[in-house]
Short mmCIF file of C-alpha atoms in Angstrom, two decimals:
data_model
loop_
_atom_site.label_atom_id
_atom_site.label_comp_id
_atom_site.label_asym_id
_atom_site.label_seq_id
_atom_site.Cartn_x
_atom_site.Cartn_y
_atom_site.Cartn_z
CA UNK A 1252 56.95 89.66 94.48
CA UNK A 1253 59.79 91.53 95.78
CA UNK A 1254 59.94 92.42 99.59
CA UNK A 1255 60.19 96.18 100.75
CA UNK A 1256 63.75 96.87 101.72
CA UNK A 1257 62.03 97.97 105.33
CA UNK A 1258 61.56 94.59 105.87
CA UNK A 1259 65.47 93.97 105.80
CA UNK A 1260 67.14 95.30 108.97
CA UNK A 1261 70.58 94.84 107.15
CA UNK A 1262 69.12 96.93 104.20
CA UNK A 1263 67.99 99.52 106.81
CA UNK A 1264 71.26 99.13 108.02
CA UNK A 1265 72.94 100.21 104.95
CA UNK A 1266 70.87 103.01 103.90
CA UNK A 1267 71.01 104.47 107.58
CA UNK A 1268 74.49 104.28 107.61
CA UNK A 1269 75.26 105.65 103.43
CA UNK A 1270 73.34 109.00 104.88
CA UNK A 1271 75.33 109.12 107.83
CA UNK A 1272 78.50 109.36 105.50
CA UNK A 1273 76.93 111.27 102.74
CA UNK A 1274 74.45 113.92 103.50
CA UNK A 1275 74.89 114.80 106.35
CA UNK A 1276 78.70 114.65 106.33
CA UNK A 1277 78.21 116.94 103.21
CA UNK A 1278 75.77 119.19 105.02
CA UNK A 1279 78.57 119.57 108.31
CA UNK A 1280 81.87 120.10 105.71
CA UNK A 1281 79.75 122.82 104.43
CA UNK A 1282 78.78 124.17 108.26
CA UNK A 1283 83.13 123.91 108.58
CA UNK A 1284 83.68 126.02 106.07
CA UNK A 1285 83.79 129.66 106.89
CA UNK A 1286 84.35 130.36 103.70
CA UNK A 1287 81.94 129.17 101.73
CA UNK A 1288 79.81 131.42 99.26
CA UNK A 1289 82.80 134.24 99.14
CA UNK A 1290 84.07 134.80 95.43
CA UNK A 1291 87.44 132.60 95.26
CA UNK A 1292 87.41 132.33 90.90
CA UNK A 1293 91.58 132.20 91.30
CA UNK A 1294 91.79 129.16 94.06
CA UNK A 1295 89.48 127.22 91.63
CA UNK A 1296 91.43 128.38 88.64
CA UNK A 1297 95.25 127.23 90.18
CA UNK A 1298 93.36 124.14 90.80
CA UNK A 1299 91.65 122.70 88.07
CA UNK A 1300 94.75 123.92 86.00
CA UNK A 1301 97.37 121.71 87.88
CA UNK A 1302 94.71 119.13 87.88
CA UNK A 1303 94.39 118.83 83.82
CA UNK A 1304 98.04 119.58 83.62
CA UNK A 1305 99.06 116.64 85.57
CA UNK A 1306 96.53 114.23 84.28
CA UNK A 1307 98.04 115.14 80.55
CA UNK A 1308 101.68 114.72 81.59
CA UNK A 1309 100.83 111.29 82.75
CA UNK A 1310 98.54 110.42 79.63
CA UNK A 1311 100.84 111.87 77.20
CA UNK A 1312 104.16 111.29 78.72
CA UNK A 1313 103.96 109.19 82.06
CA UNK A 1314 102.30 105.86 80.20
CA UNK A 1315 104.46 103.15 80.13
CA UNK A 1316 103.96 102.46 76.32
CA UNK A 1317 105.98 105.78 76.18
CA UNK A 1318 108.62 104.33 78.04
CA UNK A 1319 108.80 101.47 75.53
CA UNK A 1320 108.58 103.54 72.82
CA UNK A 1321 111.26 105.91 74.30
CA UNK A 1322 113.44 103.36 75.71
CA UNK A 1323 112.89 100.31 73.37
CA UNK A 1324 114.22 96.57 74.64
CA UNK A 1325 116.13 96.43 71.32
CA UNK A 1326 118.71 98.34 70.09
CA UNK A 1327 120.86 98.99 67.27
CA UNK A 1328 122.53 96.08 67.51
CA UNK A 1329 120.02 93.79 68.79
CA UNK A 1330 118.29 92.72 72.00
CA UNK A 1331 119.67 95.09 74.85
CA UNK A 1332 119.50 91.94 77.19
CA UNK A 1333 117.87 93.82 79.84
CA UNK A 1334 116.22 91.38 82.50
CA UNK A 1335 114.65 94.36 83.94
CA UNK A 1336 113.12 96.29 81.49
CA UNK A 1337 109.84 95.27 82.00
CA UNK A 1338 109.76 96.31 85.72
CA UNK A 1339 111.87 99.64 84.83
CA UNK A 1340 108.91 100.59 82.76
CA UNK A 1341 106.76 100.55 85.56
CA UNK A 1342 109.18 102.38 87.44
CA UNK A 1343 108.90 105.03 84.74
CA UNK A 1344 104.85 105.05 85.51
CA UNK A 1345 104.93 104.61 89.15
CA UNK A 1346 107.53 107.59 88.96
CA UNK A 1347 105.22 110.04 86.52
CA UNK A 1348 102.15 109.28 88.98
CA UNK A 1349 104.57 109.84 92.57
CA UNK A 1350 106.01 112.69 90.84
CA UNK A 1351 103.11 114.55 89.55
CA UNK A 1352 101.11 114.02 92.52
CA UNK A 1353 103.34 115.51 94.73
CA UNK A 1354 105.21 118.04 92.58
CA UNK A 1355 101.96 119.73 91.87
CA UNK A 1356 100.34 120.58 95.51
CA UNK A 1357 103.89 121.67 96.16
CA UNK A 1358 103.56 124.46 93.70
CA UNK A 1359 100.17 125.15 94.02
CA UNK A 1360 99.68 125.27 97.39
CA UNK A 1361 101.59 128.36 98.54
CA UNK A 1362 100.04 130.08 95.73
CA UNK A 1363 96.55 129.72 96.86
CA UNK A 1364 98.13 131.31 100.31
CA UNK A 1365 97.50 127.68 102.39
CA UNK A 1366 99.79 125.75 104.59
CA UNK A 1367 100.71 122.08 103.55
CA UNK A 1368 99.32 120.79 107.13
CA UNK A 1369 96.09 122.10 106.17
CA UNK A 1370 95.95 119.31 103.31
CA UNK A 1371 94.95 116.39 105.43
CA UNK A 1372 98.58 114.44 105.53
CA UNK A 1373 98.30 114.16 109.26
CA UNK A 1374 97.42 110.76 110.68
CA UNK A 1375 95.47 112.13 113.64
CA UNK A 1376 92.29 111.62 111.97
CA UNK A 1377 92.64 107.55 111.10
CA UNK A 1378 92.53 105.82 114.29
CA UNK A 1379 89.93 107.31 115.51
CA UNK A 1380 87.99 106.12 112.49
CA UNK A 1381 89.83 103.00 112.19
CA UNK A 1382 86.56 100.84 112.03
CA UNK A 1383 84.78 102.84 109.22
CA UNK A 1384 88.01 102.14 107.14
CA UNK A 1385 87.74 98.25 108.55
CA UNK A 1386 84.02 98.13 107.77
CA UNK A 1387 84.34 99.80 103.86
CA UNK A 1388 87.61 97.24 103.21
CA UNK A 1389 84.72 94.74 104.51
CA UNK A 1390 82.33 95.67 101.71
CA UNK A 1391 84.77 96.07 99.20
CA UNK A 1392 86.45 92.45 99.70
CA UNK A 1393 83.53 90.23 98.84
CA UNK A 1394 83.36 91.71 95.51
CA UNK A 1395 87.17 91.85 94.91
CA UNK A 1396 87.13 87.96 95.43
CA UNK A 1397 84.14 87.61 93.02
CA UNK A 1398 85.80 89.25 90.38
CA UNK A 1399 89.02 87.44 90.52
CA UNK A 1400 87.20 84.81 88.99
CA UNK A 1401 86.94 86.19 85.70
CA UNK A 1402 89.17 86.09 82.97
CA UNK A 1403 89.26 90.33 82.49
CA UNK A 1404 90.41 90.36 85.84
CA UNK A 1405 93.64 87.84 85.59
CA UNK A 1406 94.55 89.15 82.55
CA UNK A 1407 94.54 92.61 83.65
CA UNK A 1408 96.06 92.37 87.49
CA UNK A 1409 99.21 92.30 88.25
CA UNK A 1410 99.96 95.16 85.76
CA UNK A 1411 103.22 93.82 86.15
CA UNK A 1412 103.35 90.41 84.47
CA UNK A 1413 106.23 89.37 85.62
CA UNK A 1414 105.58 89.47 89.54
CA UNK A 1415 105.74 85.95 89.94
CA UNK A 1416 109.44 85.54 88.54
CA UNK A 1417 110.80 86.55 91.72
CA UNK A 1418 110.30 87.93 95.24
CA UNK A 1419 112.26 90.64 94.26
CA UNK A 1420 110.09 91.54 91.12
CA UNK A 1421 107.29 91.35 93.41
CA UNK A 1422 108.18 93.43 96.02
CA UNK A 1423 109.75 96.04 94.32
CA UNK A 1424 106.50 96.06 91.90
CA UNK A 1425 104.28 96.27 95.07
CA UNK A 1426 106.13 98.70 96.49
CA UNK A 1427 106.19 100.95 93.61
CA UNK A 1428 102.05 100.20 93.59
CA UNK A 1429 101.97 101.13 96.76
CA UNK A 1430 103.54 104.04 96.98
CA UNK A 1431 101.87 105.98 93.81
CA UNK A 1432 98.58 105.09 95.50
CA UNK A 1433 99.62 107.24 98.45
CA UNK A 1434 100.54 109.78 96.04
CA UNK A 1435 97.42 109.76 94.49
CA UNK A 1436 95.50 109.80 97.86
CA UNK A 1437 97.81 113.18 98.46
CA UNK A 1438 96.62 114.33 95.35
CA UNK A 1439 92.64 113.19 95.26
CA UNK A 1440 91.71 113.38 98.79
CA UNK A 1441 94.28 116.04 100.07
CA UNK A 1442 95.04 118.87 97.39
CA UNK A 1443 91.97 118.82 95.29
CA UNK A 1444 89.64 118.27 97.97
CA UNK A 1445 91.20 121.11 100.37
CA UNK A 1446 92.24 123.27 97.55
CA UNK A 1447 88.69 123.73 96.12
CA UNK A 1448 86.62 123.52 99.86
CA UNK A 1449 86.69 126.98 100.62
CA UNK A 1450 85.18 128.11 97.51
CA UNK A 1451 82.70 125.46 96.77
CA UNK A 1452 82.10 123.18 99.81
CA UNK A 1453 81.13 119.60 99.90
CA UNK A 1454 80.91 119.58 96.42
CA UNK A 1455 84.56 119.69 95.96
CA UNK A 1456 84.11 115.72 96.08
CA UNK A 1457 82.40 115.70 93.02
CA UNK A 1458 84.11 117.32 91.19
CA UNK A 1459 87.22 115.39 92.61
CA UNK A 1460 85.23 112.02 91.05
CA UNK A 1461 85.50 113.08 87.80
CA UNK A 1462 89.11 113.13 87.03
CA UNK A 1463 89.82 109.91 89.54
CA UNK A 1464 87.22 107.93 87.46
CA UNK A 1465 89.05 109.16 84.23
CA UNK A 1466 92.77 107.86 85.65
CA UNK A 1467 90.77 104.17 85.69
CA UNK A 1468 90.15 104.17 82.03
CA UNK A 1469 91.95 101.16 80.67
CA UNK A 1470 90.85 99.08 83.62
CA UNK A 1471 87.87 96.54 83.69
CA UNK A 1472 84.59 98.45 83.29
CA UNK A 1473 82.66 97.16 86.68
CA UNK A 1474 86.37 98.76 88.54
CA UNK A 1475 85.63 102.01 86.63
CA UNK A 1476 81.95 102.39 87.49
CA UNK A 1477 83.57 101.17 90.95
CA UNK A 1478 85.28 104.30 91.22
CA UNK A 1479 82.84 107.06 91.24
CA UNK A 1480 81.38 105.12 94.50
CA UNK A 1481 84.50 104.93 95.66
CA UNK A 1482 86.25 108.26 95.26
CA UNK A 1483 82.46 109.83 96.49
CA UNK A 1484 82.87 107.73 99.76
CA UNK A 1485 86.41 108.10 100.54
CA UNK A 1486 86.48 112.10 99.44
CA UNK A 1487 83.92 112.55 102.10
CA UNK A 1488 85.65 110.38 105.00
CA UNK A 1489 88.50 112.37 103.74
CA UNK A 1490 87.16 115.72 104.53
CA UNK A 1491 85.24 115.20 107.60
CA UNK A 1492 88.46 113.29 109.56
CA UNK A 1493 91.05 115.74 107.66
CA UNK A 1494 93.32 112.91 107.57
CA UNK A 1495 93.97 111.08 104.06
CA UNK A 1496 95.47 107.97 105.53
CA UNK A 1497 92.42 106.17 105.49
CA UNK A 1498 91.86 106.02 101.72
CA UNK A 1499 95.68 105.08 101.98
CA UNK A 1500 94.97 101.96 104.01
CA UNK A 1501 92.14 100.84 101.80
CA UNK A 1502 94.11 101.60 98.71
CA UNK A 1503 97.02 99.47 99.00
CA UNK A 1504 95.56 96.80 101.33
CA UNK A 1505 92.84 96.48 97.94
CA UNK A 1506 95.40 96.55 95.27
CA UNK A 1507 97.70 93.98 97.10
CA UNK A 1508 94.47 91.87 97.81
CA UNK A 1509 93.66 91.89 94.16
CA UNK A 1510 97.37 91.23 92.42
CA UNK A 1511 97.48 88.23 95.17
CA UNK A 1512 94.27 87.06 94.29
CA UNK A 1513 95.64 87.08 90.34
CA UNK A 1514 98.55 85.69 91.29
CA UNK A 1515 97.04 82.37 92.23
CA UNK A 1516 96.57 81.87 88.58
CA UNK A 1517 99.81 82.41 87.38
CA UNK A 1518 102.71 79.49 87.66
CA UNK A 1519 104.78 79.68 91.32
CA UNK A 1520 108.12 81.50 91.77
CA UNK A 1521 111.17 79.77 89.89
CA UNK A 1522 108.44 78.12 87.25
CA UNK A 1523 110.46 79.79 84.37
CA UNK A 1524 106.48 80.58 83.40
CA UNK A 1525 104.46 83.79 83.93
CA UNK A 1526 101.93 85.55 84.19
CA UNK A 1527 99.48 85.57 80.72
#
């Protein structure tokens, strides 16, 4: 017979503090917002249009098998000899994802008449919530470790598969990782979140899920699913500390977790061997 959860004060725990930092964070974004309920068809328009626009660009033109197809490693006459071409490739989709992300809320954003402040890129809002962001990395890592273990896992992270030939090949690759995840935070948390709040509240997070869970396809199903609770949980931190630094933090310190969990798998630096 299975226990009531009541009988769990961890379980209570939990559920008391998922309300805390869903409803009723929704229900005070929505108190925040003046301008809630006012007819705003053209802020959600300029949105949702630079959001599909962006998310094609990348699908269609950003992916790195374009980049291989586009800038193939042989050439007319033969192998190009290029040690590098696997890790400009990722360049090329590290650069579509930076480049998108940014380019687009600087367009968009003086045409919905807002100021780029407003958009949650200040850091004021992070330390003061420092141990919410400690507390979700604390949730997140148990499960990160327990799917290292399978085989879908190494064989999907690091994207790059050559990140153990070097330290250069890994730092450059992590620092290209890491720095399209804070353009995607920008992006997710900041433009779409901000740009649609005044004309439909909280529930600018949802609709922020969708695309965000769509950018995952191609990943390991469980990290898909993974995403709606994530982008759900760090949209609303997001909004109610106006500061998109946190989901930063988690971000990269999650990715870089994950590749050097992988990495432990793959043959050491000099081996001559990779990553399969």
């Amino acid at each position: 017979m299975l226990l009531s959860w009541r009988r769990h004060r961890w379980l209570r725990w939990l559920v008391r503090w998922g309300r805390h930092f869903t409803v009723a964070q929704w229900r005070a974004i929505d108190r925040d917002t003046p301008d809630l309920g006012k007819p705003a068809y053209g802020r959600v328009l300029v949105v949702v249009v630079a959001v599909a626009i962006v998310v094609i660009l990348q699908q269609y033109i950003g992916d790195i098998e374009v980049f291989q197809r586009w800038f193939p490693a042989k050439g007319p006459q033969g192998p190009r000899g290029d040690e590098y071409w696997d890790l400009k490739g990722f360049a090329w989709w590290a650069g579509w994802r930076v480049g998108g992300y940014l380019l687009a809320p600087l367009i968009a954003i003086p045409l919905l008449g807002d100021r780029y402040r407003d958009y949650y890129i200040s850091p004021r809002g992070f330390l003061p919530h420092l141990p919410t962001y400690l507390v979700l990395f604390g949730i997140v890592l148990p499960a990160v470790v327990l799917a290292s273990r399978s085989a879908e896992f190494r064989a999907t992270y690091p994207f790059y598969r050559l990140a153990n030939r070097s330290l250069f090949d890994l730092l450059a690759w992590e620092a290209m990782y890491a720095m399209q995840f804070f353009a995607l935070e920008v992006f997710f948390r900041g433009f779409i979140l901000q740009g649609l709040r005044r004309a439909i509240g909280a529930n600018a997070v949802f609709v922020m899920v969708i695309p965000y869970c769509m950018i995952h396809f191609g990943k390991p199903m469980p990290e898909t699913f993974g995403a709606i609770i994530a982008g759900t949980v760090l949209g609303t931190i997001a909004m109610r500390t106006r500061s998109i630094w946190g989901g930063v933090a988690i971000h990269v310190g999650v990715a870089v977790t994950m590749d050097m969990l992988a990495l432990r798998a793959c043959p050491g630096f000099g081996s001559g061997h990779f990553c399969e």
